[in-house]
């Protein structure tokens, strides 16, 4: 089930954020050296939106996505899935939810600065690499998807 994040979801969001972030061996050492980067900080941007995917049986948060809007572009800020639940279509479902929202809002494009390890996923769901960007922990990919 996908729903809007609620105020009581903070612990679940943090847990998924941390476990998913550390599950990527290429990022683990840098993140452990900078533990502040493992703290999920919800945006206070008024255009920010957070949607969570929950386990239908338990209600436990298994993934989430956050977006912000800048003009006619919906920016994908976070997309995380609990490592124990990866490869079950959760990230794709969350992204489909973002696309539906973007279309309903009249947005024509979604952008993301993605981790190079996530390139195959983003390309599989319609994003194309537009540039290389510098992130806090090294190079990333600027990717976009037209709607």
PDB file of C-alpha atoms in Angstrom:
ATOM      1  CA  UNK A   1       0.000   0.000   0.000  1.00  0.00           C
ATOM      2  CA  UNK A   2       1.247   3.504  -0.797  1.00  0.00           C
ATOM      3  CA  UNK A   3       0.082   6.463   1.260  1.00  0.00           C
ATOM      4  CA  UNK A   4       1.151   9.915   2.381  1.00  0.00           C
ATOM      5  CA  UNK A   5       3.719   9.943   5.152  1.00  0.00           C
ATOM      6  CA  UNK A   6       2.314  10.783   8.576  1.00  0.00           C
ATOM      7  CA  UNK A   7       3.930  12.487  11.559  1.00  0.00           C
ATOM      8  CA  UNK A   8       4.291   9.129  13.336  1.00  0.00           C
ATOM      9  CA  UNK A   9       6.337   7.671  10.458  1.00  0.00           C
ATOM     10  CA  UNK A  10       9.616   9.369  11.362  1.00  0.00           C
ATOM     11  CA  UNK A  11      11.196   6.294  13.031  1.00  0.00           C
ATOM     12  CA  UNK A  12      10.197   3.996  10.174  1.00  0.00           C
ATOM     13  CA  UNK A  13      11.506   6.420   7.554  1.00  0.00           C
ATOM     14  CA  UNK A  14      14.803   6.778   9.409  1.00  0.00           C
ATOM     15  CA  UNK A  15      15.170   3.014   9.711  1.00  0.00           C
ATOM     16  CA  UNK A  16      14.595   2.366   6.009  1.00  0.00           C
ATOM     17  CA  UNK A  17      16.814   5.321   5.049  1.00  0.00           C
ATOM     18  CA  UNK A  18      19.729   4.072   7.132  1.00  0.00           C
ATOM     19  CA  UNK A  19      19.489   0.383   6.198  1.00  0.00           C
ATOM     20  CA  UNK A  20      19.058   1.111   2.493  1.00  0.00           C
ATOM     21  CA  UNK A  21      21.910   3.627   2.473  1.00  0.00           C
ATOM     22  CA  UNK A  22      24.296   1.201   4.135  1.00  0.00           C
ATOM     23  CA  UNK A  23      23.277  -1.696   1.880  1.00  0.00           C
ATOM     24  CA  UNK A  24      25.302  -0.289  -0.997  1.00  0.00           C
ATOM     25  CA  UNK A  25      28.887  -1.511  -0.493  1.00  0.00           C
ATOM     26  CA  UNK A  26      30.241   1.325  -2.650  1.00  0.00           C
ATOM     27  CA  UNK A  27      28.824   3.940  -0.274  1.00  0.00           C
ATOM     28  CA  UNK A  28      29.132   2.240   3.101  1.00  0.00           C
ATOM     29  CA  UNK A  29      32.631   3.421   4.107  1.00  0.00           C
ATOM     30  CA  UNK A  30      31.935   7.076   3.248  1.00  0.00           C
ATOM     31  CA  UNK A  31      28.608   6.995   5.088  1.00  0.00           C
ATOM     32  CA  UNK A  32      30.085   5.367   8.174  1.00  0.00           C
ATOM     33  CA  UNK A  33      32.813   8.018   8.177  1.00  0.00           C
ATOM     34  CA  UNK A  34      30.107  10.720   8.042  1.00  0.00           C
ATOM     35  CA  UNK A  35      27.268   9.384  10.225  1.00  0.00           C
ATOM     36  CA  UNK A  36      25.322  12.639   9.953  1.00  0.00           C
ATOM     37  CA  UNK A  37      24.636  11.610   6.339  1.00  0.00           C
ATOM     38  CA  UNK A  38      22.686   8.644   7.727  1.00  0.00           C
ATOM     39  CA  UNK A  39      20.117  10.889   9.405  1.00  0.00           C
ATOM     40  CA  UNK A  40      16.954  11.302   7.351  1.00  0.00           C
ATOM     41  CA  UNK A  41      15.978  14.957   7.332  1.00  0.00           C
ATOM     42  CA  UNK A  42      12.529  15.665   5.902  1.00  0.00           C
ATOM     43  CA  UNK A  43      12.383  18.765   3.770  1.00  0.00           C
ATOM     44  CA  UNK A  44      10.623  21.868   4.996  1.00  0.00           C
ATOM     45  CA  UNK A  45      10.090  22.963   1.389  1.00  0.00           C
ATOM     46  CA  UNK A  46       6.358  23.655   0.996  1.00  0.00           C
ATOM     47  CA  UNK A  47       6.361  21.726  -2.301  1.00  0.00           C
ATOM     48  CA  UNK A  48       7.860  18.656  -0.627  1.00  0.00           C
ATOM     49  CA  UNK A  49       5.859  15.437  -0.647  1.00  0.00           C
ATOM     50  CA  UNK A  50       6.684  12.122   1.024  1.00  0.00           C
ATOM     51  CA  UNK A  51       4.917   8.886   0.152  1.00  0.00           C
ATOM     52  CA  UNK A  52       5.505   5.594   1.940  1.00  0.00           C
ATOM     53  CA  UNK A  53       5.051   1.998   0.882  1.00  0.00           C
ATOM     54  CA  UNK A  54       3.879  -0.276   3.672  1.00  0.00           C
ATOM     55  CA  UNK A  55       3.595  -4.012   4.126  1.00  0.00           C
ATOM     56  CA  UNK A  56      -0.093  -4.834   3.683  1.00  0.00           C
ATOM     57  CA  UNK A  57      -0.047  -7.328   6.553  1.00  0.00           C
ATOM     58  CA  UNK A  58       1.885  -5.428   9.206  1.00  0.00           C
ATOM     59  CA  UNK A  59       1.709  -1.775   8.171  1.00  0.00           C
ATOM     60  CA  UNK A  60       5.510  -1.568   8.466  1.00  0.00           C
ATOM     61  CA  UNK A  61       7.197   0.973   6.194  1.00  0.00           C
ATOM     62  CA  UNK A  62       9.174  -0.876   3.513  1.00  0.00           C
ATOM     63  CA  UNK A  63      10.063   2.077   1.295  1.00  0.00           C
ATOM     64  CA  UNK A  64       9.500   5.762   0.643  1.00  0.00           C
ATOM     65  CA  UNK A  65       9.924   8.485  -1.911  1.00  0.00           C
ATOM     66  CA  UNK A  66      10.221  12.239  -1.438  1.00  0.00           C
ATOM     67  CA  UNK A  67       9.813  14.892  -4.103  1.00  0.00           C
ATOM     68  CA  UNK A  68       9.877  18.656  -4.441  1.00  0.00           C
ATOM     69  CA  UNK A  69       8.622  20.807  -7.262  1.00  0.00           C
ATOM     70  CA  UNK A  70      10.602  23.495  -9.031  1.00  0.00           C
ATOM     71  CA  UNK A  71       8.499  25.086 -11.739  1.00  0.00           C
ATOM     72  CA  UNK A  72       7.531  22.466 -14.281  1.00  0.00           C
ATOM     73  CA  UNK A  73       9.976  19.860 -12.920  1.00  0.00           C
ATOM     74  CA  UNK A  74       9.222  17.422 -10.135  1.00  0.00           C
ATOM     75  CA  UNK A  75      12.514  16.635  -8.427  1.00  0.00           C
ATOM     76  CA  UNK A  76      12.949  13.143  -6.991  1.00  0.00           C
ATOM     77  CA  UNK A  77      14.863  13.747  -3.748  1.00  0.00           C
ATOM     78  CA  UNK A  78      14.810  10.321  -2.060  1.00  0.00           C
ATOM     79  CA  UNK A  79      13.822   6.841  -3.162  1.00  0.00           C
ATOM     80  CA  UNK A  80      14.665   4.136  -0.629  1.00  0.00           C
ATOM     81  CA  UNK A  81      13.510   0.567  -0.103  1.00  0.00           C
ATOM     82  CA  UNK A  82      14.326  -1.629   2.880  1.00  0.00           C
ATOM     83  CA  UNK A  83      17.062  -4.030   1.715  1.00  0.00           C
ATOM     84  CA  UNK A  84      15.024  -7.037   2.915  1.00  0.00           C
ATOM     85  CA  UNK A  85      12.259  -5.974   0.506  1.00  0.00           C
ATOM     86  CA  UNK A  86      14.308  -5.015  -2.547  1.00  0.00           C
ATOM     87  CA  UNK A  87      13.585  -6.507  -5.962  1.00  0.00           C
ATOM     88  CA  UNK A  88       9.878  -6.877  -5.225  1.00  0.00           C
ATOM     89  CA  UNK A  89       8.642  -3.931  -7.294  1.00  0.00           C
ATOM     90  CA  UNK A  90       8.368  -1.485  -4.386  1.00  0.00           C
ATOM     91  CA  UNK A  91      10.636   1.198  -5.887  1.00  0.00           C
ATOM     92  CA  UNK A  92       8.833   0.879  -9.220  1.00  0.00           C
ATOM     93  CA  UNK A  93       5.439   1.221  -7.478  1.00  0.00           C
ATOM     94  CA  UNK A  94       6.623   4.298  -5.599  1.00  0.00           C
ATOM     95  CA  UNK A  95       7.902   5.818  -8.811  1.00  0.00           C
ATOM     96  CA  UNK A  96       4.635   5.009 -10.611  1.00  0.00           C
ATOM     97  CA  UNK A  97       2.871   6.881  -7.801  1.00  0.00           C
ATOM     98  CA  UNK A  98       5.186   9.877  -8.363  1.00  0.00           C
ATOM     99  CA  UNK A  99       4.481   9.805 -12.100  1.00  0.00           C
ATOM    100  CA  UNK A 100       0.719   9.701 -11.512  1.00  0.00           C
ATOM    101  CA  UNK A 101       0.982  12.664  -9.129  1.00  0.00           C
ATOM    102  CA  UNK A 102       3.197  14.600 -11.539  1.00  0.00           C
ATOM    103  CA  UNK A 103       0.824  14.101 -14.444  1.00  0.00           C
ATOM    104  CA  UNK A 104      -2.184  15.110 -12.335  1.00  0.00           C
ATOM    105  CA  UNK A 105      -0.302  18.263 -11.311  1.00  0.00           C
ATOM    106  CA  UNK A 106       0.540  19.132 -14.898  1.00  0.00           C
ATOM    107  CA  UNK A 107       4.255  18.446 -14.519  1.00  0.00           C
ATOM    108  CA  UNK A 108       5.975  17.373 -17.721  1.00  0.00           C
ATOM    109  CA  UNK A 109       9.326  16.226 -16.364  1.00  0.00           C
ATOM    110  CA  UNK A 110      10.850  14.393 -13.411  1.00  0.00           C
ATOM    111  CA  UNK A 111      14.513  14.917 -12.531  1.00  0.00           C
ATOM    112  CA  UNK A 112      16.869  13.118 -10.161  1.00  0.00           C
ATOM    113  CA  UNK A 113      20.508  13.236  -9.142  1.00  0.00           C
ATOM    114  CA  UNK A 114      21.049   9.500  -8.844  1.00  0.00           C
ATOM    115  CA  UNK A 115      23.656   7.228  -7.432  1.00  0.00           C
ATOM    116  CA  UNK A 116      25.558   5.522 -10.305  1.00  0.00           C
ATOM    117  CA  UNK A 117      24.678   2.141  -8.747  1.00  0.00           C
ATOM    118  CA  UNK A 118      20.992   2.953  -9.346  1.00  0.00           C
ATOM    119  CA  UNK A 119      21.486   3.778 -13.026  1.00  0.00           C
ATOM    120  CA  UNK A 120      20.043   0.492 -14.345  1.00  0.00           C
ATOM    121  CA  UNK A 121      16.881   0.935 -12.274  1.00  0.00           C
ATOM    122  CA  UNK A 122      16.305   4.505 -13.382  1.00  0.00           C
ATOM    123  CA  UNK A 123      16.929   3.653 -17.024  1.00  0.00           C
ATOM    124  CA  UNK A 124      14.509   0.699 -16.749  1.00  0.00           C
ATOM    125  CA  UNK A 125      11.758   3.098 -15.624  1.00  0.00           C
ATOM    126  CA  UNK A 126      12.329   5.641 -18.382  1.00  0.00           C
ATOM    127  CA  UNK A 127      15.021   8.006 -17.136  1.00  0.00           C
ATOM    128  CA  UNK A 128      17.954   9.023 -19.306  1.00  0.00           C
ATOM    129  CA  UNK A 129      21.372  10.225 -18.184  1.00  0.00           C
ATOM    130  CA  UNK A 130      21.803  13.921 -18.922  1.00  0.00           C
ATOM    131  CA  UNK A 131      25.028  14.762 -17.116  1.00  0.00           C
ATOM    132  CA  UNK A 132      27.472  13.816 -14.414  1.00  0.00           C
ATOM    133  CA  UNK A 133      27.097  15.834 -11.212  1.00  0.00           C
ATOM    134  CA  UNK A 134      29.293  16.188  -8.183  1.00  0.00           C
ATOM    135  CA  UNK A 135      27.686  15.080  -4.919  1.00  0.00           C
ATOM    136  CA  UNK A 136      28.927  15.209  -1.352  1.00  0.00           C
ATOM    137  CA  UNK A 137      30.343  11.675  -1.707  1.00  0.00           C
ATOM    138  CA  UNK A 138      31.538  11.703  -5.302  1.00  0.00           C
ATOM    139  CA  UNK A 139      30.151  11.693  -8.822  1.00  0.00           C
ATOM    140  CA  UNK A 140      26.476  11.125  -9.452  1.00  0.00           C
ATOM    141  CA  UNK A 141      24.227  11.082 -12.478  1.00  0.00           C
ATOM    142  CA  UNK A 142      21.752  13.781 -13.419  1.00  0.00           C
ATOM    143  CA  UNK A 143      18.854  11.914 -14.974  1.00  0.00           C
ATOM    144  CA  UNK A 144      15.505  12.992 -16.329  1.00  0.00           C
ATOM    145  CA  UNK A 145      12.236  11.523 -17.525  1.00  0.00           C
ATOM    146  CA  UNK A 146       9.740  13.316 -19.703  1.00  0.00           C
ATOM    147  CA  UNK A 147       6.080  12.552 -19.060  1.00  0.00           C
TER     148      UNK A 147
END
